[in-house]
PDB file of C-alpha atoms and ligand atoms in Angstrom:
ATOM      1  CA  UNK A   1      19.390 -14.425  -8.886  1.00 55.00           C
ATOM      2  CA  UNK A   2      22.963 -12.669  -8.584  1.00 58.00           C
ATOM      3  CA  UNK A   3      23.171  -9.628  -6.247  1.00 55.00           C
ATOM      4  CA  UNK A   4      23.370  -7.209  -9.345  1.00 55.00           C
ATOM      5  CA  UNK A   5      20.400  -8.602 -11.042  1.00 57.00           C
ATOM      6  CA  UNK A   6      18.242  -8.633  -8.006  1.00 55.00           C
ATOM      7  CA  UNK A   7      18.933  -4.973  -7.567  1.00 55.00           C
ATOM      8  CA  UNK A   8      17.645  -4.517 -11.053  1.00 54.00           C
ATOM      9  CA  UNK A   9      14.651  -6.152 -10.350  1.00 57.00           C
ATOM     10  CA  UNK A  10      13.919  -4.073  -7.377  1.00 59.00           C
ATOM     11  CA  UNK A  11      14.793  -0.858  -9.174  1.00 54.00           C
ATOM     12  CA  UNK A  12      11.589  -1.718 -11.565  1.00 57.00           C
ATOM     13  CA  UNK A  13       9.134  -1.885  -8.318  1.00 59.00           C
ATOM     14  CA  UNK A  14       5.405  -1.337  -9.319  1.00 61.00           C
ATOM     15  CA  UNK A  15       4.554   2.102  -7.851  1.00 61.00           C
ATOM     16  CA  UNK A  16       3.845   1.850  -3.638  1.00 65.00           C
ATOM     17  CA  UNK A  17       2.012   4.550  -1.379  1.00 67.00           C
ATOM     18  CA  UNK A  18       4.837   6.672  -0.426  1.00 63.00           C
ATOM     19  CA  UNK A  19       3.788   6.055   3.322  1.00 67.00           C
ATOM     20  CA  UNK A  20       5.201   2.310   2.703  1.00 76.00           C
ATOM     21  CA  UNK A  21       8.899   3.659   2.569  1.00 88.00           C
ATOM     22  CA  UNK A  22      10.165   4.105   6.238  1.00 87.00           C
ATOM     23  CA  UNK A  23      11.520   7.417   7.194  1.00 92.00           C
ATOM     24  CA  UNK A  24      15.544   6.164   8.023  1.00 93.00           C
ATOM     25  CA  UNK A  25      16.086   3.105   5.320  1.00 96.00           C
ATOM     26  CA  UNK A  26      16.801  -0.329   7.075  1.00 92.00           C
ATOM     27  CA  UNK A  27      18.758  -1.397   3.672  1.00 95.00           C
ATOM     28  CA  UNK A  28      19.724  -0.331   0.092  1.00 97.00           C
ATOM     29  CA  UNK A  29      16.256  -2.078  -1.027  1.00 95.00           C
ATOM     30  CA  UNK A  30      14.322   0.904   0.280  1.00 96.00           C
ATOM     31  CA  UNK A  31      16.204   3.078  -2.547  1.00 97.00           C
ATOM     32  CA  UNK A  32      14.176   1.325  -5.202  1.00 96.00           C
ATOM     33  CA  UNK A  33      11.180   1.105  -3.073  1.00 96.00           C
ATOM     34  CA  UNK A  34      11.592   5.025  -2.705  1.00 97.00           C
ATOM     35  CA  UNK A  35      11.483   5.719  -6.428  1.00 97.00           C
ATOM     36  CA  UNK A  36       9.031   3.559  -7.077  1.00 96.00           C
ATOM     37  CA  UNK A  37       6.801   5.260  -4.458  1.00 96.00           C
ATOM     38  CA  UNK A  38       7.596   8.574  -5.317  1.00 96.00           C
ATOM     39  CA  UNK A  39       8.708   9.332  -1.900  1.00 96.00           C
ATOM     40  CA  UNK A  40      11.894  11.601  -1.977  1.00 98.00           C
ATOM     41  CA  UNK A  41      15.353  10.052  -0.630  1.00 98.00           C
ATOM     42  CA  UNK A  42      17.029  12.285   2.251  1.00 98.00           C
ATOM     43  CA  UNK A  43      20.660  11.595   2.597  1.00 98.00           C
ATOM     44  CA  UNK A  44      23.307  13.466   4.667  1.00 98.00           C
ATOM     45  CA  UNK A  45      26.947  13.204   4.979  1.00 98.00           C
ATOM     46  CA  UNK A  46      28.247  12.959   8.246  1.00 97.00           C
ATOM     47  CA  UNK A  47      31.886  11.849   9.638  1.00 98.00           C
ATOM     48  CA  UNK A  48      31.686  11.636  13.551  1.00 98.00           C
ATOM     49  CA  UNK A  49      30.079   9.976  16.272  1.00 98.00           C
ATOM     50  CA  UNK A  50      28.713  12.974  18.043  1.00 97.00           C
ATOM     51  CA  UNK A  51      27.069  14.341  15.255  1.00 95.00           C
ATOM     52  CA  UNK A  52      25.684  10.849  13.849  1.00 97.00           C
ATOM     53  CA  UNK A  53      24.332  10.327  17.596  1.00 97.00           C
ATOM     54  CA  UNK A  54      22.254  13.568  17.489  1.00 96.00           C
ATOM     55  CA  UNK A  55      20.915  13.032  14.100  1.00 95.00           C
ATOM     56  CA  UNK A  56      17.452  11.725  14.705  1.00 93.00           C
ATOM     57  CA  UNK A  57      16.595   8.509  13.040  1.00 87.00           C
ATOM     58  CA  UNK A  58      14.129   9.581  10.602  1.00 91.00           C
ATOM     59  CA  UNK A  59      15.753  12.702   9.885  1.00 93.00           C
ATOM     60  CA  UNK A  60      17.926  11.037   7.076  1.00 97.00           C
ATOM     61  CA  UNK A  61      17.017   7.748   5.283  1.00 98.00           C
ATOM     62  CA  UNK A  62      21.023   7.249   4.770  1.00 97.00           C
ATOM     63  CA  UNK A  63      23.873   8.571   6.297  1.00 98.00           C
ATOM     64  CA  UNK A  64      26.790   9.000   3.489  1.00 98.00           C
ATOM     65  CA  UNK A  65      30.425   8.607   5.165  1.00 98.00           C
ATOM     66  CA  UNK A  66      31.785  11.097   2.712  1.00 98.00           C
ATOM     67  CA  UNK A  67      35.476  12.040   1.552  1.00 98.00           C
ATOM     68  CA  UNK A  68      34.216  15.620   1.858  1.00 98.00           C
ATOM     69  CA  UNK A  69      35.476  14.766   5.568  1.00 98.00           C
ATOM     70  CA  UNK A  70      38.689  15.456   4.202  1.00 98.00           C
ATOM     71  CA  UNK A  71      37.666  19.269   3.512  1.00 97.00           C
ATOM     72  CA  UNK A  72      34.961  19.729   5.991  1.00 97.00           C
ATOM     73  CA  UNK A  73      36.744  17.853   9.098  1.00 97.00           C
ATOM     74  CA  UNK A  74      40.753  18.417   8.174  1.00 98.00           C
ATOM     75  CA  UNK A  75      40.598  21.471   6.284  1.00 96.00           C
ATOM     76  CA  UNK A  76      42.157  20.019   3.470  1.00 97.00           C
ATOM     77  CA  UNK A  77      41.385  22.123  -0.042  1.00 96.00           C
ATOM     78  CA  UNK A  78      40.103  18.594  -1.899  1.00 98.00           C
ATOM     79  CA  UNK A  79      39.436  15.098  -1.109  1.00 98.00           C
ATOM     80  CA  UNK A  80      42.467  13.685  -2.527  1.00 98.00           C
ATOM     81  CA  UNK A  81      44.267  13.140   0.747  1.00 98.00           C
ATOM     82  CA  UNK A  82      41.349  10.718   1.744  1.00 98.00           C
ATOM     83  CA  UNK A  83      42.546   6.976   2.195  1.00 98.00           C
ATOM     84  CA  UNK A  84      40.755   3.529   2.779  1.00 98.00           C
ATOM     85  CA  UNK A  85      42.025   3.708   6.371  1.00 98.00           C
ATOM     86  CA  UNK A  86      40.816   7.367   7.001  1.00 98.00           C
ATOM     87  CA  UNK A  87      37.469   6.601   5.174  1.00 98.00           C
ATOM     88  CA  UNK A  88      37.169   3.603   7.408  1.00 98.00           C
ATOM     89  CA  UNK A  89      37.824   5.556  10.739  1.00 98.00           C
ATOM     90  CA  UNK A  90      35.131   8.105   9.907  1.00 98.00           C
ATOM     91  CA  UNK A  91      32.898   5.235   8.885  1.00 98.00           C
ATOM     92  CA  UNK A  92      33.651   3.519  12.439  1.00 98.00           C
ATOM     93  CA  UNK A  93      33.027   6.382  14.226  1.00 98.00           C
ATOM     94  CA  UNK A  94      29.751   7.243  12.713  1.00 98.00           C
ATOM     95  CA  UNK A  95      28.587   3.550  12.857  1.00 98.00           C
ATOM     96  CA  UNK A  96      29.420   3.849  16.662  1.00 98.00           C
ATOM     97  CA  UNK A  97      27.234   7.037  17.154  1.00 98.00           C
ATOM     98  CA  UNK A  98      24.413   5.677  14.783  1.00 97.00           C
ATOM     99  CA  UNK A  99      24.276   1.996  15.311  1.00 96.00           C
ATOM    100  CA  UNK A 100      21.809   0.111  13.049  1.00 95.00           C
ATOM    101  CA  UNK A 101      21.453   3.115  10.591  1.00 97.00           C
ATOM    102  CA  UNK A 102      21.860   2.521   7.030  1.00 98.00           C
ATOM    103  CA  UNK A 103      25.725   4.210   5.937  1.00 98.00           C
ATOM    104  CA  UNK A 104      27.369   4.315   2.920  1.00 98.00           C
ATOM    105  CA  UNK A 105      30.798   5.198   2.855  1.00 98.00           C
ATOM    106  CA  UNK A 106      33.025   7.012  -0.148  1.00 98.00           C
ATOM    107  CA  UNK A 107      35.816   5.024  -1.938  1.00 98.00           C
ATOM    108  CA  UNK A 108      38.398   7.478  -1.900  1.00 98.00           C
ATOM    109  CA  UNK A 109      40.490   8.691  -4.273  1.00 98.00           C
ATOM    110  CA  UNK A 110      41.654   5.836  -7.102  1.00 98.00           C
ATOM    111  CA  UNK A 111      40.460   3.295  -5.048  1.00 98.00           C
ATOM    112  CA  UNK A 112      38.386   2.280  -7.511  1.00 98.00           C
ATOM    113  CA  UNK A 113      40.729   2.717 -10.383  1.00 98.00           C
ATOM    114  CA  UNK A 114      43.777  -0.058  -9.271  1.00 97.00           C
ATOM    115  CA  UNK A 115      41.790  -3.242 -10.306  1.00 96.00           C
ATOM    116  CA  UNK A 116      39.348  -5.341  -8.680  1.00 97.00           C
ATOM    117  CA  UNK A 117      41.292  -6.521  -5.991  1.00 98.00           C
ATOM    118  CA  UNK A 118      42.372  -3.179  -4.491  1.00 97.00           C
ATOM    119  CA  UNK A 119      38.513  -1.995  -4.925  1.00 98.00           C
ATOM    120  CA  UNK A 120      37.716  -5.246  -3.030  1.00 98.00           C
ATOM    121  CA  UNK A 121      39.893  -4.525  -0.163  1.00 98.00           C
ATOM    122  CA  UNK A 122      38.884  -1.188   0.117  1.00 98.00           C
ATOM    123  CA  UNK A 123      35.081  -1.908   0.224  1.00 98.00           C
ATOM    124  CA  UNK A 124      35.697  -4.848   2.756  1.00 98.00           C
ATOM    125  CA  UNK A 125      37.130  -2.283   4.955  1.00 98.00           C
ATOM    126  CA  UNK A 126      34.479   0.120   4.745  1.00 98.00           C
ATOM    127  CA  UNK A 127      32.079  -2.479   5.215  1.00 98.00           C
ATOM    128  CA  UNK A 128      33.966  -4.094   8.302  1.00 98.00           C
ATOM    129  CA  UNK A 129      33.721  -0.490   9.704  1.00 98.00           C
ATOM    130  CA  UNK A 130      30.029  -0.287   9.442  1.00 98.00           C
ATOM    131  CA  UNK A 131      28.821   0.599   6.096  1.00 98.00           C
ATOM    132  CA  UNK A 132      26.439  -1.171   3.861  1.00 98.00           C
ATOM    133  CA  UNK A 133      27.049  -0.118   0.680  1.00 98.00           C
ATOM    134  CA  UNK A 134      30.201   2.111  -0.899  1.00 98.00           C
ATOM    135  CA  UNK A 135      29.669   4.977  -3.168  1.00 99.00           C
ATOM    136  CA  UNK A 136      32.385   5.382  -6.293  1.00 98.00           C
ATOM    137  CA  UNK A 137      32.819   8.371  -8.341  1.00 98.00           C
ATOM    138  CA  UNK A 138      32.576   7.740 -12.258  1.00 98.00           C
ATOM    139  CA  UNK A 139      32.249   5.006 -14.352  1.00 98.00           C
ATOM    140  CA  UNK A 140      34.188   5.134 -17.459  1.00 98.00           C
ATOM    141  CA  UNK A 141      36.902   2.813 -17.008  1.00 97.00           C
ATOM    142  CA  UNK A 142      35.863   1.395 -14.066  1.00 98.00           C
ATOM    143  CA  UNK A 143      32.470  -0.306 -14.747  1.00 98.00           C
ATOM    144  CA  UNK A 144      33.830  -3.743 -14.650  1.00 98.00           C
ATOM    145  CA  UNK A 145      35.322  -2.848 -11.010  1.00 98.00           C
ATOM    146  CA  UNK A 146      31.579  -1.703 -10.184  1.00 98.00           C
ATOM    147  CA  UNK A 147      30.221  -4.697 -11.380  1.00 98.00           C
ATOM    148  CA  UNK A 148      32.626  -7.049  -9.733  1.00 98.00           C
ATOM    149  CA  UNK A 149      31.754  -5.317  -6.307  1.00 98.00           C
ATOM    150  CA  UNK A 150      28.095  -5.581  -6.676  1.00 98.00           C
ATOM    151  CA  UNK A 151      28.409  -9.409  -8.023  1.00 98.00           C
ATOM    152  CA  UNK A 152      30.259  -9.894  -4.805  1.00 98.00           C
ATOM    153  CA  UNK A 153      27.274  -8.441  -2.383  1.00 98.00           C
ATOM    154  CA  UNK A 154      28.533  -4.971  -1.819  1.00 98.00           C
ATOM    155  CA  UNK A 155      26.053  -2.492  -3.076  1.00 98.00           C
ATOM    156  CA  UNK A 156      27.538   0.188  -5.061  1.00 98.00           C
ATOM    157  CA  UNK A 157      26.159   4.044  -5.317  1.00 98.00           C
ATOM    158  CA  UNK A 158      27.086   5.856  -8.300  1.00 98.00           C
ATOM    159  CA  UNK A 159      28.183   9.735  -8.502  1.00 98.00           C
ATOM    160  CA  UNK A 160      28.452  11.439 -11.515  1.00 98.00           C
ATOM    161  CA  UNK A 161      28.463  15.209 -12.659  1.00 98.00           C
ATOM    162  CA  UNK A 162      31.089  17.055 -10.267  1.00 98.00           C
ATOM    163  CA  UNK A 163      32.999  14.163  -9.202  1.00 98.00           C
ATOM    164  CA  UNK A 164      35.653  16.188  -6.672  1.00 98.00           C
ATOM    165  CA  UNK A 165      37.947  13.531  -6.842  1.00 98.00           C
ATOM    166  CA  UNK A 166      38.629  14.708 -10.386  1.00 98.00           C
ATOM    167  CA  UNK A 167      38.675  18.319  -9.499  1.00 98.00           C
ATOM    168  CA  UNK A 168      42.044  18.796 -11.530  1.00 98.00           C
ATOM    169  CA  UNK A 169      40.865  17.390 -14.516  1.00 97.00           C
ATOM    170  CA  UNK A 170      37.826  19.134 -14.229  1.00 97.00           C
ATOM    171  CA  UNK A 171      39.502  22.669 -14.051  1.00 97.00           C
ATOM    172  CA  UNK A 172      37.841  23.057 -10.586  1.00 97.00           C
ATOM    173  CA  UNK A 173      34.595  22.697  -8.634  1.00 97.00           C
ATOM    174  CA  UNK A 174      32.316  23.656 -11.758  1.00 96.00           C
ATOM    175  CA  UNK A 175      28.703  22.750 -12.792  1.00 98.00           C
ATOM    176  CA  UNK A 176      29.124  19.799 -15.522  1.00 98.00           C
ATOM    177  CA  UNK A 177      26.841  18.447 -18.524  1.00 98.00           C
ATOM    178  CA  UNK A 178      25.931  22.394 -19.616  1.00 98.00           C
ATOM    179  CA  UNK A 179      26.621  21.540 -23.288  1.00 97.00           C
ATOM    180  CA  UNK A 180      25.031  18.760 -25.547  1.00 98.00           C
ATOM    181  CA  UNK A 181      28.368  16.635 -25.538  1.00 98.00           C
ATOM    182  CA  UNK A 182      28.626  16.997 -21.607  1.00 98.00           C
ATOM    183  CA  UNK A 183      25.112  16.245 -21.441  1.00 98.00           C
ATOM    184  CA  UNK A 184      25.229  13.073 -23.587  1.00 98.00           C
ATOM    185  CA  UNK A 185      28.307  12.000 -21.921  1.00 98.00           C
ATOM    186  CA  UNK A 186      26.185  12.316 -18.328  1.00 98.00           C
ATOM    187  CA  UNK A 187      23.427  10.409 -19.744  1.00 98.00           C
ATOM    188  CA  UNK A 188      25.636   7.397 -20.849  1.00 98.00           C
ATOM    189  CA  UNK A 189      27.405   7.197 -18.083  1.00 98.00           C
ATOM    190  CA  UNK A 190      24.416   7.205 -15.715  1.00 98.00           C
ATOM    191  CA  UNK A 191      23.278   4.112 -18.455  1.00 98.00           C
ATOM    192  CA  UNK A 192      26.543   2.532 -17.502  1.00 98.00           C
ATOM    193  CA  UNK A 193      26.475   2.594 -14.116  1.00 98.00           C
ATOM    194  CA  UNK A 194      22.960   1.544 -13.780  1.00 98.00           C
ATOM    195  CA  UNK A 195      23.710  -1.521 -16.166  1.00 98.00           C
ATOM    196  CA  UNK A 196      27.161  -2.239 -13.843  1.00 98.00           C
ATOM    197  CA  UNK A 197      24.418  -2.701 -11.039  1.00 98.00           C
ATOM    198  CA  UNK A 198      24.548   0.577  -9.179  1.00 98.00           C
ATOM    199  CA  UNK A 199      21.562   0.754  -6.698  1.00 98.00           C
ATOM    200  CA  UNK A 200      21.710   4.614  -6.672  1.00 98.00           C
ATOM    201  CA  UNK A 201      23.162   7.799  -8.211  1.00 98.00           C
ATOM    202  CA  UNK A 202      24.467  11.067  -6.887  1.00 98.00           C
ATOM    203  CA  UNK A 203      24.355  13.861  -9.274  1.00 98.00           C
ATOM    204  CA  UNK A 204      26.531  16.715  -8.326  1.00 98.00           C
ATOM    205  CA  UNK A 205      26.247  20.193 -10.211  1.00 98.00           C
ATOM    206  CA  UNK A 206      24.362  19.527 -12.994  1.00 98.00           C
ATOM    207  CA  UNK A 207      21.742  21.281 -14.671  1.00 98.00           C
ATOM    208  CA  UNK A 208      18.246  20.643 -13.246  1.00 98.00           C
ATOM    209  CA  UNK A 209      16.987  20.089 -16.702  1.00 98.00           C
ATOM    210  CA  UNK A 210      19.488  17.391 -17.296  1.00 98.00           C
ATOM    211  CA  UNK A 211      19.300  15.637 -13.808  1.00 98.00           C
ATOM    212  CA  UNK A 212      15.454  15.782 -14.245  1.00 98.00           C
ATOM    213  CA  UNK A 213      15.969  13.887 -17.665  1.00 98.00           C
ATOM    214  CA  UNK A 214      18.243  11.106 -16.295  1.00 98.00           C
ATOM    215  CA  UNK A 215      15.979  11.009 -13.168  1.00 98.00           C
ATOM    216  CA  UNK A 216      13.096  10.076 -15.655  1.00 98.00           C
ATOM    217  CA  UNK A 217      15.399   7.674 -17.738  1.00 98.00           C
ATOM    218  CA  UNK A 218      16.753   5.644 -15.175  1.00 98.00           C
ATOM    219  CA  UNK A 219      15.633   2.877 -13.023  1.00 98.00           C
ATOM    220  CA  UNK A 220      17.876   3.526 -10.366  1.00 98.00           C
ATOM    221  CA  UNK A 221      16.878   6.789  -7.881  1.00 98.00           C
ATOM    222  CA  UNK A 222      19.059   9.642  -8.516  1.00 98.00           C
ATOM    223  CA  UNK A 223      19.886  11.517  -5.435  1.00 98.00           C
ATOM    224  CA  UNK A 224      20.836  15.466  -6.096  1.00 98.00           C
ATOM    225  CA  UNK A 225      23.373  17.738  -5.159  1.00 98.00           C
ATOM    226  CA  UNK A 226      23.173  21.239  -6.575  1.00 98.00           C
ATOM    227  CA  UNK A 227      21.084  19.370  -9.268  1.00 98.00           C
ATOM    228  CA  UNK A 228      17.740  20.750  -8.935  1.00 98.00           C
ATOM    229  CA  UNK A 229      14.339  19.396  -7.605  1.00 98.00           C
ATOM    230  CA  UNK A 230      13.945  16.790 -10.351  1.00 98.00           C
ATOM    231  CA  UNK A 231      16.151  14.237  -8.712  1.00 98.00           C
ATOM    232  CA  UNK A 232      14.760  11.075  -6.499  1.00 98.00           C
ATOM    233  CA  UNK A 233      16.375  12.436  -3.457  1.00 98.00           C
ATOM    234  CA  UNK A 234      18.631  15.201  -2.154  1.00 98.00           C
ATOM    235  CA  UNK A 235      21.876  15.243  -0.379  1.00 98.00           C
ATOM    236  CA  UNK A 236      23.711  17.756   1.675  1.00 98.00           C
ATOM    237  CA  UNK A 237      26.850  17.899   3.966  1.00 97.00           C
ATOM    238  CA  UNK A 238      25.331  17.913   7.769  1.00 97.00           C
ATOM    239  CA  UNK A 239      27.972  20.878   8.662  1.00 96.00           C
ATOM    240  CA  UNK A 240      26.552  23.062   5.660  1.00 97.00           C
ATOM    241  CA  UNK A 241      22.719  22.124   6.118  1.00 97.00           C
ATOM    242  CA  UNK A 242      23.493  23.348   9.911  1.00 97.00           C
ATOM    243  CA  UNK A 243      25.096  26.593   9.201  1.00 97.00           C
ATOM    244  CA  UNK A 244      28.448  25.611  10.825  1.00 95.00           C
ATOM    245  CA  UNK A 245      30.438  26.855   7.557  1.00 90.00           C
ATOM    246  CA  UNK A 246      29.388  30.458   7.082  1.00 87.00           C
ATOM    247  CA  UNK A 247      32.290  31.112   4.813  1.00 88.00           C
ATOM    248  CA  UNK A 248      31.478  28.355   2.344  1.00 84.00           C
ATOM    249  CA  UNK A 249      27.796  28.926   0.937  1.00 86.00           C
ATOM    250  CA  UNK A 250      27.641  27.601  -2.584  1.00 91.00           C
ATOM    251  CA  UNK A 251      24.061  28.519  -3.961  1.00 92.00           C
ATOM    252  CA  UNK A 252      22.841  24.908  -4.004  1.00 94.00           C
ATOM    253  CA  UNK A 253      23.667  24.441   0.065  1.00 95.00           C
ATOM    254  CA  UNK A 254      20.902  26.158   2.238  1.00 96.00           C
ATOM    255  CA  UNK A 255      21.600  26.388   5.991  1.00 96.00           C
ATOM    256  CA  UNK A 256      18.520  25.012   7.945  1.00 97.00           C
ATOM    257  CA  UNK A 257      20.277  26.485  11.065  1.00 97.00           C
ATOM    258  CA  UNK A 258      22.632  28.822  12.389  1.00 97.00           C
ATOM    259  CA  UNK A 259      25.188  26.577  13.834  1.00 97.00           C
ATOM    260  CA  UNK A 260      28.313  29.037  13.627  1.00 97.00           C
ATOM    261  CA  UNK A 261      26.279  31.449  15.586  1.00 97.00           C
ATOM    262  CA  UNK A 262      25.934  28.993  18.241  1.00 97.00           C
ATOM    263  CA  UNK A 263      29.378  27.665  18.309  1.00 97.00           C
ATOM    264  CA  UNK A 264      30.754  31.164  18.622  1.00 97.00           C
ATOM    265  CA  UNK A 265      27.813  32.193  21.258  1.00 98.00           C
ATOM    266  CA  UNK A 266      28.533  29.134  23.145  1.00 98.00           C
ATOM    267  CA  UNK A 267      32.340  29.783  23.418  1.00 98.00           C
ATOM    268  CA  UNK A 268      31.905  33.360  24.100  1.00 98.00           C
ATOM    269  CA  UNK A 269      29.458  32.335  27.173  1.00 98.00           C
ATOM    270  CA  UNK A 270      31.873  30.203  28.589  1.00 98.00           C
ATOM    271  CA  UNK A 271      34.928  32.254  28.302  1.00 98.00           C
ATOM    272  CA  UNK A 272      32.781  35.009  30.130  1.00 98.00           C
ATOM    273  CA  UNK A 273      31.463  32.593  32.655  1.00 98.00           C
ATOM    274  CA  UNK A 274      35.225  31.646  33.396  1.00 98.00           C
ATOM    275  CA  UNK A 275      36.642  35.265  33.438  1.00 98.00           C
ATOM    276  CA  UNK A 276      33.515  36.166  35.530  1.00 98.00           C
ATOM    277  CA  UNK A 277      34.406  33.726  37.982  1.00 98.00           C
ATOM    278  CA  UNK A 278      30.891  32.320  37.213  1.00 98.00           C
ATOM    279  CA  UNK A 279      31.945  29.058  36.227  1.00 98.00           C
ATOM    280  CA  UNK A 280      32.587  26.317  37.603  1.00 98.00           C
ATOM    281  CA  UNK A 281      30.062  26.751  40.529  1.00 98.00           C
ATOM    282  CA  UNK A 282      29.685  24.982  43.673  1.00 97.00           C
ATOM    283  CA  UNK A 283      27.854  22.311  41.771  1.00 97.00           C
ATOM    284  CA  UNK A 284      30.419  21.996  39.472  1.00 98.00           C
ATOM    285  CA  UNK A 285      33.135  20.984  41.696  1.00 97.00           C
ATOM    286  CA  UNK A 286      34.198  18.125  43.717  1.00 97.00           C
TER     287      UNK A 286
HETATM  288  O1  LIG B   1      31.823  13.502  -0.203  1.00 60.92           O
HETATM  289  C1  LIG B   1      30.567  13.936   0.131  1.00 60.92           C
HETATM  290  O2  LIG B   1      29.988  14.170   1.192  1.00 60.92           O
HETATM  291  C2  LIG B   1      29.680  13.671  -0.856  1.00 60.92           C
HETATM  292  C3  LIG B   1      28.676  14.384  -1.058  1.00 60.92           C
HETATM  293  C4  LIG B   1      28.528  15.714  -0.994  1.00 60.92           C
HETATM  294  C5  LIG B   1      27.711  13.668  -2.228  1.00 60.92           C
HETATM  295  O3  LIG B   1      30.112  13.088  -2.107  1.00 60.92           O
END
């Protein structure tokens, strides 16, 4: 059996009890098990060793080393500056912080568009850095590259809807698939990704009804971000869910903590302690 047909068979697994699926996946095969069991998948984007180390093992089934690192960590306006080298650097950092955890790394801008050899080199660099799978935006024009990676033993996660690497072609960060033609295109692309052997599919910023329909029709699990509650799972950027970026609050990104207040209060307390002569204390010096 080829890797692609093996993953396809896994995606047609009979229903299993939800508690048969572990919190914190050990392999990409757990994605199919989760969908079969109706157990929601939790994915978190993280980029640094310290954050990966603090993320409790069961809190995310899978860590995505997203090229959103370019915006979140490096302050860029988009993800286009990300390179295979940068993605490998972040992947290695996360792998060091969370050894043994299931990591998926983003193939950066254009890395899946220059043919099979370049895509293989990029995916190999990411897997050698600690990822167990790669995520690729879009499918039109590079379905053959996706199949080739899958047939080469590299699990591929798809990404449709708002694909940030195409921000200029899309005319900005906007909801996709709102009209009939856009919805039909997204349905076709999801089918093409499944046929190419992708083991899961991120749906970003698409209407909830469309995401629910794709989720029902596809054998592979969908993981939504701004795609409603009907997806098989959800992904958020760690910094967003921790509230580290109060200036960036898109409708879909709920902050589950007030990280910004934590940073500001911690820094203010440090400054006050230094200025007030309270830090360092006798016990904090040699
Ligand atoms: O780069 C990223 O973090 C992503 C997720 C937001 C899906 O692609």
